[in-house]
Amino acid sequence: MRKHYSKLLLALGMAGVMSVNIFAAVTFKDVSNTHWAYPAISYMQEKGYMSRNSSGEFLPSSEVTYFELAEILAKATGYQDELVVKDMDPTLKKQIADNYAVQKPLLKTYSDKYKSWESRCNEEIAYLIGRGYLSKDELSKFMVKTADGKEVKNIVTKQDLATFLVRVIGKEKTAKESYTGKTPFADHDLIKEENRPYVAYLNKNGLLNGDAKGNMGANTKVTRALCAQMTYSALMFKDKLEQAEKPVTPEKPVTPEAPADDNTFEGRVAKIVAKTDGSGGSYLQIEVNGSNKFYTATKDTKVVDSNNSALSFDAVKANAKVKVTMAKENGVEVLTKIQILDEKDTTPSTKPEGDKDQTAEEVTTYKGTIENIGRSGSISVLTSGKTVTYKVEDNCEILYQGEELAFEDLNVGDNVRIYVEDLGVTKINVLKRQEVENEKMDVEFLKSVRKPDGYKVTVVEKGKEKEVLVSTDVEVIRNGKSVDVSDLRIGDKLTVKMEGNEAIEIEATATTESFIGTVESIILAQNPQLVVLSKGEKKTVSVTNNTELYDASQRVDTVLREIQLGSKVEVLTESKEAISVVIKDAPSQITYKGTVENVGQGAKYIDVLVEYDAVTGETMTVKRINVPSQVEIIVDKEKGYRNQIKKDMEVLVTFNYGEEMYPESIEVIR
């Protein structure tokens, strides 16, 4: 159950990296105050993010499933359950409900697929997706089905937790942009390629370090203690970053005109900075008599117009003249009320040379340079050192040298005079055009996402991903034919003509190939891939939702997870994407190659670090192998005994497909 804290504790939580010693000591039956993760565990318990059981046990060694992690991260990033929090903020309540309604159909596909799917966590999972901490593709990591149809809830790995925590910190983009292509860990090769930028970021900032051998433990199963420690460290680091990034204005001597505690004063909004702590608040920089200072607006700050009619906080804009009421709460200057004052420029404007328009009364004019043109029809203009943003009315008149222009003809950098009436731009005089050069770039297509007005296309340029906006009217030519963006394939070579950050022309070149080979490995990641050995050459192809997968031996359609290693397949590709994969023949056995990590008592079982687990799709994972007496043991190519199997030996473990209880044979190869 979520606990409620006084404003003092909340203020302490905002103050930076804090010790849990400020709270009353927390005791656990199974965690002493000398435990390596005790401070983190205590913090997570006190905040209500993780809990001990009714017996007072925290169970630090218990492994964490993706469902449990979803609950923990959701609570830690602001999620609230209306059944638990009775005084829940109505806005947050609506946001959570609306987001859940959007994600519900997707989550239903998983709860329909898996009988053991923990639907009670769906709202928390939906919250994480909505906040961008969890991608929709990553839902496939929550559960898998074994070859015999058994449903298994996956345990979170250390490298996956690292990825989620970087997103929680809010530095996913920074991690990707700063990644140099290598992590400092000895087990770098065990870290999935898509996780490496996140791991490197945490290491660079002191949140993830190696063991005595320099390993990070990429595939270590996350325990509750490890989860508490890593999450706690990430939350403290995030709080520290937010404090460092909080706008700071040098204090000036207090003048008679400066506002005092519990005072009401007038000023002009110079800047609005949204807080990133999930509270829904903002920092407002307000100019009063030439002096600028930041104040805090919370979700409880009341916003009204000049007639005291209630408004949403979105009505507060930069450059607005306001009357505010301020009070100090625990040393923080908080705005309790913001009144937006009417402000009309009723003085006829003096026309600059070249601007022939007549300015009507009750119209505010701004002269400056276009900084941004919103796709929803807004325009931002830099004028007198400040940026103003307004919606452009549908009937807005746009003129340049006596000729009428369309809104789409405007460019960032154009010098303009805009005419604002009732918070909308009714006229734009373009005084000087910004010359725009059409840039061409040669890239490789990766993926596209459909948007209401076009596509967001991800391409790869010199090894780095970048996004390009493509409207529905852009001509796309692929191998000489006009196609839709959705017809592009992974690996297509693109020549893109750009105007700003939008594509205005795309020419794609695709290659087609057909080959037969043997399945070497299957990568079940965010971008699934199939590795096939054909005529001595390893070919890696991407498998998408459009790829046709057919088992000719069974005469049925299949899915990537069901393809067996060693299967003979015929693959048809366009560029790097598989158009079809036909299974010609499947093996009757599956063999794991790996190193013995642990030998159980009497060698009745062994734990093997396998290179690839075809059942779960994991790479470099520890698999427990039962070794009853009937299992054939081969040592030095001769019959052996299970007590000859020792730690660090390399083995080949062979199972008959469909019989996963114990293997057919174990061969020691070194």
XYZ file of C-alpha atoms in Angstrom:
670
model
C 0.000 0.000 0.000
C 1.330 3.440 -0.869
C 2.161 5.575 2.149
C 1.503 9.309 2.504
C 4.193 11.646 3.785
C 4.271 15.147 5.184
C 5.474 18.028 3.064
C 8.707 17.967 5.093
C 9.521 14.434 3.958
C 8.563 15.266 0.396
C 10.849 18.281 0.509
C 13.672 16.121 1.842
C 13.046 13.718 -1.020
C 13.630 16.571 -3.476
C 16.820 17.786 -1.823
C 19.259 15.487 -3.604
C 20.933 12.208 -2.697
C 19.629 11.423 0.780
C 20.323 8.729 3.341
C 17.492 6.492 4.482
C 18.638 7.210 8.040
C 16.286 10.204 8.049
C 13.464 7.680 8.363
C 12.776 5.489 11.330
C 14.811 2.279 11.256
C 13.200 -0.482 9.232
C 13.630 -4.049 10.439
C 13.349 -7.279 8.496
C 13.568 -10.831 9.773
C 15.861 -11.823 6.921
C 17.837 -8.608 6.242
C 20.238 -7.315 8.885
C 21.301 -3.681 9.055
C 24.751 -4.812 7.891
C 23.393 -6.359 4.675
C 25.042 -4.828 1.580
C 21.664 -3.636 0.243
C 20.047 -2.683 3.567
C 19.894 1.109 2.931
C 18.320 0.553 -0.484
C 15.885 -2.096 0.787
C 14.828 0.181 3.661
C 14.255 3.079 1.277
C 12.181 0.983 -1.134
C 10.100 -0.343 1.798
C 9.552 3.108 3.287
C 8.470 4.582 -0.040
C 6.100 1.680 -0.684
C 7.859 0.597 -3.891
C 8.741 -2.840 -2.462
C 7.318 -4.519 0.637
C 8.137 -7.165 3.198
C 5.603 -9.969 3.660
C 3.228 -10.477 6.588
C 5.967 -12.389 8.416
C 8.332 -9.424 8.211
C 10.523 -11.024 5.541
C 11.852 -9.142 2.530
C 13.103 -12.310 0.770
C 16.245 -10.646 -0.640
C 17.365 -13.743 -2.567
C 14.053 -14.295 -4.370
C 14.278 -13.679 -8.103
C 12.231 -10.909 -9.726
C 9.881 -11.598 -12.631
C 9.001 -8.960 -15.216
C 5.550 -8.676 -13.638
C 7.068 -7.882 -10.235
C 9.467 -5.390 -11.802
C 6.574 -3.660 -13.579
C 4.854 -3.113 -10.220
C 8.044 -1.778 -8.626
C 8.997 0.636 -11.413
C 5.435 1.882 -11.876
C 5.162 2.794 -8.179
C 8.626 4.347 -8.203
C 7.745 6.625 -11.133
C 4.423 7.997 -9.929
C 1.783 5.345 -10.619
C -1.084 5.236 -8.134
C -3.931 2.758 -7.686
C -7.257 4.502 -7.132
C -8.403 1.579 -4.965
C -5.475 2.203 -2.630
C -5.036 5.987 -2.798
C -8.414 7.410 -1.879
C -7.407 11.076 -2.321
C -5.817 10.462 -5.713
C -5.363 13.516 -7.936
C -8.264 13.547 -10.469
C -5.976 14.534 -13.356
C -3.533 11.691 -12.667
C -6.439 9.308 -12.205
C -7.842 10.246 -15.619
C -4.434 10.040 -17.309
C -3.845 6.527 -15.965
C -7.344 5.403 -16.960
C -7.101 6.901 -20.464
C -3.694 5.348 -21.073
C -4.889 1.955 -19.845
C -7.815 2.115 -22.274
C -5.325 2.644 -25.121
C -3.003 -0.213 -24.089
C -5.739 -2.658 -23.007
C -6.254 -4.370 -26.430
C -2.523 -5.091 -26.700
C -2.346 -6.508 -23.175
C -5.396 -8.670 -23.861
C -3.529 -10.445 -26.664
C -0.956 -11.586 -24.099
C -3.460 -12.556 -21.404
C -5.333 -14.558 -24.061
C -2.101 -16.241 -25.171
C -0.844 -17.132 -21.684
C -3.161 -18.577 -19.037
C -0.629 -17.626 -16.348
C -0.345 -13.997 -17.478
C -0.662 -11.796 -14.360
C -3.480 -9.531 -15.525
C -3.514 -7.814 -12.133
C -0.332 -6.031 -13.257
C -1.795 -4.827 -16.558
C -2.501 -1.286 -15.385
C 1.077 -0.881 -14.110
C 2.446 -2.367 -17.348
C 0.258 0.004 -19.391
C 1.533 2.919 -17.283
C 5.162 2.012 -18.035
C 4.408 1.737 -21.764
C 2.664 5.103 -21.725
C 5.609 6.739 -19.958
C 8.103 5.210 -22.407
C 9.881 3.099 -19.778
C 8.777 -0.147 -21.435
C 8.334 -0.784 -25.156
C 5.456 -2.825 -26.523
C 7.894 -5.297 -28.070
C 9.374 -6.006 -24.635
C 6.116 -7.587 -23.472
C 7.356 -10.748 -25.180
C 10.023 -11.009 -22.460
C 7.465 -11.450 -19.677
C 6.553 -15.062 -20.507
C 7.532 -17.918 -22.803
C 6.223 -21.367 -23.618
C 8.595 -24.313 -23.515
C 8.618 -26.993 -26.192
C 6.169 -29.075 -24.131
C 3.746 -26.144 -23.816
C 4.626 -25.199 -20.238
C 4.259 -21.491 -19.448
C 7.265 -19.882 -17.769
C 7.473 -16.404 -16.237
C 10.866 -15.007 -17.158
C 13.249 -13.646 -14.552
C 14.649 -10.177 -15.207
C 18.336 -10.118 -16.137
C 20.763 -7.516 -14.859
C 21.340 -6.073 -18.335
C 17.606 -5.680 -19.007
C 17.111 -3.957 -15.642
C 19.916 -1.570 -16.592
C 18.022 -0.645 -19.764
C 14.760 0.048 -17.920
C 16.512 2.181 -15.289
C 18.217 4.436 -17.841
C 14.766 5.155 -19.263
C 13.463 5.905 -15.763
C 16.353 8.329 -15.262
C 15.264 9.982 -18.519
C 18.580 9.566 -20.332
C 17.805 6.994 -23.040
C 18.659 9.433 -25.844
C 21.853 10.539 -24.097
C 22.913 6.923 -23.563
C 22.477 6.080 -27.238
C 24.160 9.236 -28.522
C 27.164 8.947 -26.181
C 27.754 5.212 -26.723
C 31.163 4.613 -28.288
C 30.550 1.019 -29.372
C 32.162 -0.708 -26.404
C 31.416 -1.257 -22.720
C 34.306 -1.616 -20.236
C 33.192 -5.012 -18.952
C 35.025 -8.296 -19.531
C 31.717 -9.978 -20.404
C 30.907 -7.328 -23.021
C 30.088 -10.022 -25.595
C 27.346 -11.386 -23.315
C 25.585 -8.016 -23.256
C 22.896 -7.835 -25.930
C 23.726 -5.232 -28.543
C 20.542 -3.272 -27.871
C 21.375 -3.093 -24.126
C 25.001 -1.968 -24.444
C 24.428 1.824 -24.621
C 22.371 1.669 -21.410
C 24.936 -0.476 -19.580
C 27.731 1.880 -20.678
C 25.774 4.915 -19.448
C 25.206 3.455 -15.967
C 28.871 2.473 -15.723
C 30.056 5.909 -16.839
C 27.975 7.505 -14.084
C 29.075 5.103 -11.359
C 25.786 3.199 -11.111
C 27.030 -0.133 -12.463
C 30.465 -1.587 -11.770
C 32.240 -4.841 -12.520
C 33.202 -7.655 -10.166
C 36.756 -8.744 -9.322
C 37.101 -10.235 -12.803
C 35.720 -7.151 -14.512
C 32.365 -8.760 -15.365
C 29.059 -6.935 -14.961
C 27.123 -10.214 -14.799
C 25.058 -9.439 -17.881
C 22.795 -12.482 -17.568
C 22.682 -12.556 -13.779
C 19.130 -13.170 -12.619
C 17.931 -10.151 -10.656
C 17.083 -10.813 -7.011
C 14.904 -8.573 -4.853
C 18.016 -7.253 -3.103
C 19.764 -6.444 -6.390
C 16.586 -4.885 -7.779
C 16.240 -2.688 -4.695
C 19.876 -1.570 -4.857
C 19.960 -0.781 -8.587
C 16.566 0.962 -8.555
C 17.443 2.967 -5.447
C 20.743 4.097 -6.997
C 18.959 5.105 -10.211
C 16.276 7.091 -8.361
C 18.878 8.933 -6.278
C 20.901 9.713 -9.409
C 17.795 10.946 -11.218
C 16.940 13.219 -8.308
C 20.495 14.563 -8.287
C 20.331 15.283 -12.033
C 17.015 17.099 -11.702
C 18.380 19.280 -8.933
C 21.433 20.089 -11.060
C 19.291 20.837 -14.111
C 16.817 22.971 -12.162
C 17.042 26.525 -13.475
C 18.960 28.733 -11.061
C 18.753 32.508 -11.091
C 21.461 34.455 -9.225
C 19.866 36.136 -6.258
C 19.611 39.894 -6.433
C 19.334 42.327 -3.541
C 15.742 42.621 -2.395
C 14.214 45.871 -3.566
C 11.001 47.405 -2.275
C 9.282 46.155 -5.434
C 10.398 42.501 -5.035
C 7.703 40.092 -3.844
C 7.782 38.932 -0.235
C 6.374 35.810 1.451
C 2.626 35.252 1.033
C 2.505 38.180 -1.392
C 0.608 39.005 -4.564
C 2.436 40.740 -7.385
C 2.320 41.296 -11.140
C 4.937 40.292 -13.668
C 5.560 38.686 -17.029
C 6.217 34.980 -17.641
C 9.716 34.722 -19.122
C 10.078 30.938 -19.221
C 8.204 27.736 -18.318
C 10.188 24.573 -17.506
C 8.269 21.335 -16.887
C 9.462 19.295 -13.903
C 10.542 15.746 -14.733
C 9.787 14.107 -11.379
C 6.322 12.920 -12.384
C 4.624 15.431 -10.044
C 2.988 17.355 -12.897
C 4.509 20.620 -11.674
C 6.591 23.275 -13.450
C 9.125 26.006 -12.773
C 8.035 29.502 -13.870
C 10.555 32.270 -14.430
C 8.741 35.556 -13.798
C 10.104 38.991 -14.650
C 9.241 41.720 -12.141
C 10.647 45.221 -12.661
C 13.534 43.886 -14.745
C 14.409 41.181 -12.210
C 13.928 37.489 -13.163
C 13.299 34.742 -10.629
C 12.066 31.142 -10.707
C 9.032 29.972 -8.743
C 7.412 26.547 -8.417
C 3.925 25.790 -9.745
C 2.366 22.551 -8.511
C -0.601 20.544 -9.736
C -2.602 22.401 -7.068
C -1.732 25.867 -8.389
C -4.968 27.630 -9.350
C -5.032 29.293 -12.801
C -7.734 31.853 -13.715
C -8.363 34.494 -16.360
C -8.891 38.204 -15.766
C -12.506 37.483 -14.779
C -11.408 34.802 -12.270
C -12.818 32.011 -14.439
C -10.882 28.761 -13.975
C -8.339 27.762 -16.650
C -6.011 24.815 -17.111
C -2.283 25.298 -16.540
C -1.782 24.937 -20.311
C -3.225 28.443 -20.661
C -0.076 29.886 -19.057
C 2.250 30.896 -21.906
C 5.642 32.551 -22.161
C 5.391 36.375 -22.389
C 1.972 36.397 -20.698
C 1.325 39.175 -18.199
C 0.229 37.615 -14.923
C -0.778 38.403 -11.382
C 0.412 35.705 -9.001
C 0.048 34.819 -5.357
C 3.137 33.271 -3.796
C 3.675 31.472 -0.497
C 6.703 29.747 0.991
C 6.301 26.044 1.760
C 9.275 24.495 3.576
C 11.541 27.140 2.117
C 10.243 26.679 -1.432
C 8.519 29.635 -3.137
C 5.302 28.116 -4.464
C 2.723 29.858 -6.632
C -0.722 29.201 -5.201
C -2.591 31.250 -7.826
C -1.840 32.553 -11.332
C -4.178 35.091 -12.923
C -3.623 35.738 -16.638
C -4.236 39.424 -17.299
C -5.752 40.868 -20.455
C -3.157 42.677 -22.524
C -3.948 44.377 -25.799
C -1.685 46.664 -27.792
C -4.135 49.471 -28.635
C -1.446 51.825 -29.876
C -1.273 51.931 -33.682
C 2.002 50.316 -34.763
C 4.740 52.171 -36.574
C 5.365 50.211 -39.761
C 8.887 49.071 -40.560
C 10.174 49.817 -44.024
C 8.829 47.290 -46.509
C 5.815 46.312 -44.347
C 2.834 47.969 -46.032
C 0.026 46.454 -43.901
C -2.236 48.545 -41.745
C -2.404 47.377 -38.125
C -5.893 47.311 -36.686
C -6.620 48.333 -33.149
C -6.831 45.605 -30.481
C -4.201 43.586 -32.370
C -0.778 42.723 -30.931
C 2.099 42.556 -33.405
C 5.481 40.860 -33.089
C 8.439 41.187 -35.437
C 11.123 38.531 -35.374
C 12.512 35.258 -36.726
C 10.572 32.003 -36.978
C 12.109 29.517 -34.507
C 9.696 26.626 -34.952
C 6.717 25.656 -37.088
C 4.468 23.129 -35.349
C 2.889 20.331 -37.330
C -0.391 21.066 -35.531
C -0.482 24.627 -36.902
C 1.440 26.700 -34.378
C 4.303 29.115 -34.943
C 7.093 30.259 -32.581
C 8.811 33.588 -33.220
C 11.962 34.925 -31.538
C 11.318 38.608 -30.867
C 13.315 41.001 -28.655
C 15.163 38.085 -27.064
C 11.973 36.204 -26.187
C 10.061 33.437 -27.929
C 6.296 33.721 -28.397
C 4.136 30.849 -29.626
C 0.621 31.100 -31.040
C -1.785 29.008 -33.075
C -2.137 30.096 -36.695
C -5.813 30.543 -37.578
C -7.217 28.601 -40.544
C -8.084 31.837 -42.351
C -4.702 33.467 -41.615
C -3.427 35.634 -44.481
C 0.262 35.046 -45.314
C 1.956 37.530 -47.682
C 5.434 37.839 -49.191
C 6.249 40.645 -51.639
C 2.542 41.028 -52.402
C 2.016 37.316 -53.146
C -0.042 35.008 -50.965
C 1.737 31.988 -49.433
C 0.454 28.797 -47.822
C 1.327 27.948 -44.218
C 3.480 25.074 -45.531
C 5.630 27.585 -47.465
C 6.982 29.136 -44.263
C 10.497 28.143 -43.187
C 12.370 28.257 -39.912
C 14.591 31.338 -40.142
C 12.101 33.477 -42.091
C 11.933 37.068 -40.821
C 8.253 37.917 -40.211
C 5.765 40.207 -38.569
C 2.811 38.347 -37.050
C -0.537 39.826 -36.051
C -2.165 38.239 -32.991
C -5.819 38.647 -32.146
C -7.604 36.663 -29.409
C -4.505 34.432 -28.937
C -4.495 33.425 -32.616
C -2.340 34.578 -35.557
C -4.618 36.201 -38.141
C -1.967 37.596 -40.481
C 1.712 37.019 -41.299
C 3.886 39.386 -43.333
C 7.060 37.639 -44.507
C 9.771 40.312 -44.620
C 12.719 38.119 -45.635
C 12.892 34.465 -46.680
C 15.376 31.974 -45.263
C 17.175 30.171 -48.052
C 16.627 26.422 -47.623
C 18.946 23.960 -49.284
C 17.650 20.489 -49.965
C 20.026 18.070 -48.260
C 20.539 14.551 -49.573
C 21.590 11.643 -47.409
C 22.344 8.008 -48.145
C 21.023 5.741 -45.404
C 19.687 2.273 -44.675
C 16.022 1.684 -43.811
C 15.310 0.168 -40.377
C 11.623 0.672 -39.518
C 8.602 2.960 -39.867
C 5.774 3.939 -37.538
C 2.442 5.155 -38.942
C 1.317 8.579 -37.757
C -1.948 10.444 -38.494
C -0.222 12.672 -41.065
C 2.440 10.303 -42.374
C 5.269 8.147 -41.042
C 8.109 8.416 -38.572
C 10.906 6.516 -40.323
C 14.021 5.248 -38.541
C 17.121 4.978 -40.722
C 20.763 4.107 -40.080
C 23.487 6.517 -41.185
C 27.108 5.556 -40.534
C 26.062 3.169 -37.782
C 23.804 5.652 -35.973
C 20.019 5.668 -35.942
C 18.114 8.835 -36.830
C 14.448 9.643 -37.381
C 12.942 11.223 -40.481
C 9.394 12.533 -40.903
C 7.674 11.452 -44.114
C 4.259 12.877 -44.998
C 1.718 10.834 -46.947
C 2.187 12.879 -50.123
C 5.952 12.224 -50.417
C 6.849 10.170 -53.481
C 8.706 6.948 -52.646
C 10.382 5.094 -55.529
C 11.633 1.542 -54.881
C 13.536 -0.222 -57.652
C 11.921 2.107 -60.179
C 8.337 1.665 -58.929
C 6.186 4.026 -56.894
C 5.413 2.460 -53.490
C 4.147 3.342 -50.027
C 6.511 3.790 -47.074
C 5.070 0.569 -45.609
C 6.508 -1.313 -48.612
C 10.099 -0.536 -47.618
C 12.128 -3.425 -46.182
C 14.840 -3.580 -43.520
C 18.189 -2.979 -45.191
C 16.840 -1.116 -48.225
C 19.372 1.478 -49.387
C 17.715 4.905 -49.388
C 18.671 8.210 -50.942
C 16.572 10.774 -49.087
C 16.167 14.403 -50.112
C 15.517 16.463 -46.988
C 13.975 19.835 -46.261
C 14.611 20.592 -42.609
C 13.840 17.391 -40.710
C 11.282 16.201 -43.267
C 11.825 14.005 -46.302
C 10.502 15.402 -49.577
C 11.700 12.596 -51.833
C 12.862 8.986 -51.255
C 14.541 6.628 -53.693
C 15.023 3.061 -52.441
C 17.147 0.245 -53.836
C 16.416 -3.334 -52.775
C 18.149 -6.633 -53.518
C 16.417 -10.018 -53.632
C 18.071 -13.291 -52.628
C 16.984 -16.903 -52.138
C 19.113 -19.482 -50.334
C 18.912 -22.816 -48.493
C 20.779 -23.488 -45.264
C 20.745 -24.675 -41.668
C 19.477 -22.605 -38.739
C 22.471 -21.676 -36.573
C 20.765 -19.399 -34.056
C 17.561 -17.486 -33.413
C 17.613 -14.015 -31.877
C 14.326 -13.220 -30.135
C 15.005 -9.570 -29.377
C 13.229 -6.297 -30.148
C 14.240 -6.859 -33.768
C 14.059 -10.681 -34.191
C 16.662 -12.264 -36.456
C 17.458 -15.659 -37.914
C 21.055 -16.784 -38.512
C 21.382 -19.393 -41.272
C 24.541 -21.228 -42.384
C 24.426 -21.504 -46.189
C 27.361 -22.876 -48.207
C 29.775 -22.088 -45.393
C 28.550 -18.496 -45.004
C 26.483 -17.209 -42.077
C 23.571 -15.072 -43.239
C 21.605 -12.965 -40.751
C 18.103 -11.883 -41.771
C 15.472 -9.886 -39.908
C 12.100 -11.483 -39.250
C 9.099 -9.146 -39.054
C 5.350 -9.486 -38.639
C 5.131 -9.584 -42.441
C 7.482 -12.572 -42.793
C 5.723 -15.771 -43.849
C 6.897 -18.708 -41.701
C 5.823 -22.133 -42.973
C 6.713 -25.646 -41.802
C 6.587 -27.754 -44.960
C 7.276 -30.960 -43.030
C 4.120 -30.439 -40.938
C 2.228 -28.409 -43.566
C 1.347 -25.688 -41.068
C 2.196 -22.047 -40.485
C 4.571 -21.539 -37.586
C 6.237 -18.816 -35.500
C 9.896 -17.932 -35.067
C 10.072 -19.302 -31.534
C 9.008 -22.761 -32.752
C 11.791 -23.088 -35.338
C 14.356 -25.632 -34.151
C 18.114 -25.175 -34.307
C 19.563 -27.331 -37.052
C 16.424 -27.086 -39.186
C 16.962 -26.991 -42.943
C 15.248 -23.871 -44.295
C 14.701 -22.078 -47.579
C 14.787 -18.302 -47.164
C 13.631 -15.576 -49.544
C 14.860 -12.090 -48.656
C 14.508 -8.529 -49.847
C 17.543 -6.564 -48.648
C 18.042 -7.744 -45.032
C 14.418 -8.732 -44.359
C 13.043 -12.240 -44.732
C 9.966 -12.324 -46.951
C 9.430 -16.037 -46.324
C 11.083 -18.851 -44.381
C 10.087 -22.405 -45.304
C 11.203 -25.247 -43.019
C 12.167 -28.157 -45.261
C 13.329 -30.540 -42.548
C 13.583 -30.356 -38.736
C 15.935 -32.345 -36.473
C 14.626 -34.823 -33.919
C 17.162 -33.713 -31.308
C 18.431 -30.479 -29.840
C 21.981 -30.034 -28.574
C 23.244 -27.427 -26.129
C 26.909 -26.512 -25.991
C 28.143 -24.916 -22.810
C 30.362 -24.838 -19.738
C 29.545 -26.535 -16.425
C 29.026 -23.809 -13.818
C 27.969 -26.016 -10.914
C 27.625 -29.734 -10.111
C 24.863 -30.779 -7.721
C 25.226 -33.321 -4.932
C 25.986 -36.726 -6.400
C 25.979 -35.090 -9.856
C 22.203 -35.586 -9.989
C 22.033 -32.273 -11.788
C 24.436 -29.804 -13.378
C 24.118 -26.092 -14.138
C 25.433 -25.318 -17.605
C 26.133 -21.881 -19.094
C 24.790 -22.508 -22.606
C 25.567 -20.378 -25.636
C 21.948 -20.392 -26.807
C 18.738 -21.802 -25.316
C 16.378 -22.645 -28.166
C 13.493 -23.113 -25.733
C 13.596 -19.635 -24.174
C 15.510 -17.811 -26.911
C 18.121 -16.565 -24.408
C 21.827 -16.404 -25.185
C 24.584 -17.185 -22.666
C 22.170 -18.315 -19.966
C 22.543 -20.848 -17.158
C 20.375 -23.939 -17.688
C 19.833 -26.624 -15.030
C 20.157 -30.137 -16.468
C 18.781 -33.119 -14.541
C 21.131 -36.118 -14.800
C 19.352 -39.351 -13.778
C 21.311 -42.598 -13.997
C 19.837 -43.542 -17.401
C 21.479 -40.551 -19.149
C 24.351 -41.648 -21.397
C 27.635 -40.034 -20.310
C 30.511 -39.845 -22.803
C 34.037 -38.948 -21.649
C 36.976 -39.049 -24.064
C 34.613 -40.624 -26.612
C 34.008 -43.578 -24.289
C 31.243 -44.520 -21.865
C 31.588 -42.561 -18.653
C 29.765 -41.786 -15.420
C 28.029 -38.676 -14.166
C 30.436 -38.275 -11.223
C 33.167 -37.619 -13.802
C 31.513 -34.337 -14.748
C 33.323 -31.447 -13.056
C 32.985 -27.679 -12.859
C 34.403 -25.718 -15.858
C 34.178 -28.718 -18.211
C 32.809 -27.984 -21.682
C 29.925 -30.287 -22.588
C 27.447 -31.123 -25.342
C 24.000 -31.889 -23.920
C 21.571 -33.607 -26.307
C 17.800 -33.753 -25.767
C 15.161 -35.487 -27.831
C 12.641 -32.871 -28.951
C 9.553 -32.978 -26.753
C 11.416 -34.721 -23.915
C 12.918 -31.901 -21.887
C 12.839 -33.569 -18.427
C 16.347 -34.951 -18.870
C 18.790 -35.330 -21.777
C 19.503 -38.308 -23.978
C 23.254 -37.862 -23.528
C 25.984 -35.619 -22.128
C 29.384 -35.588 -23.817
C 32.416 -34.015 -22.168
C 34.442 -32.358 -24.931
C 37.219 -30.910 -22.760
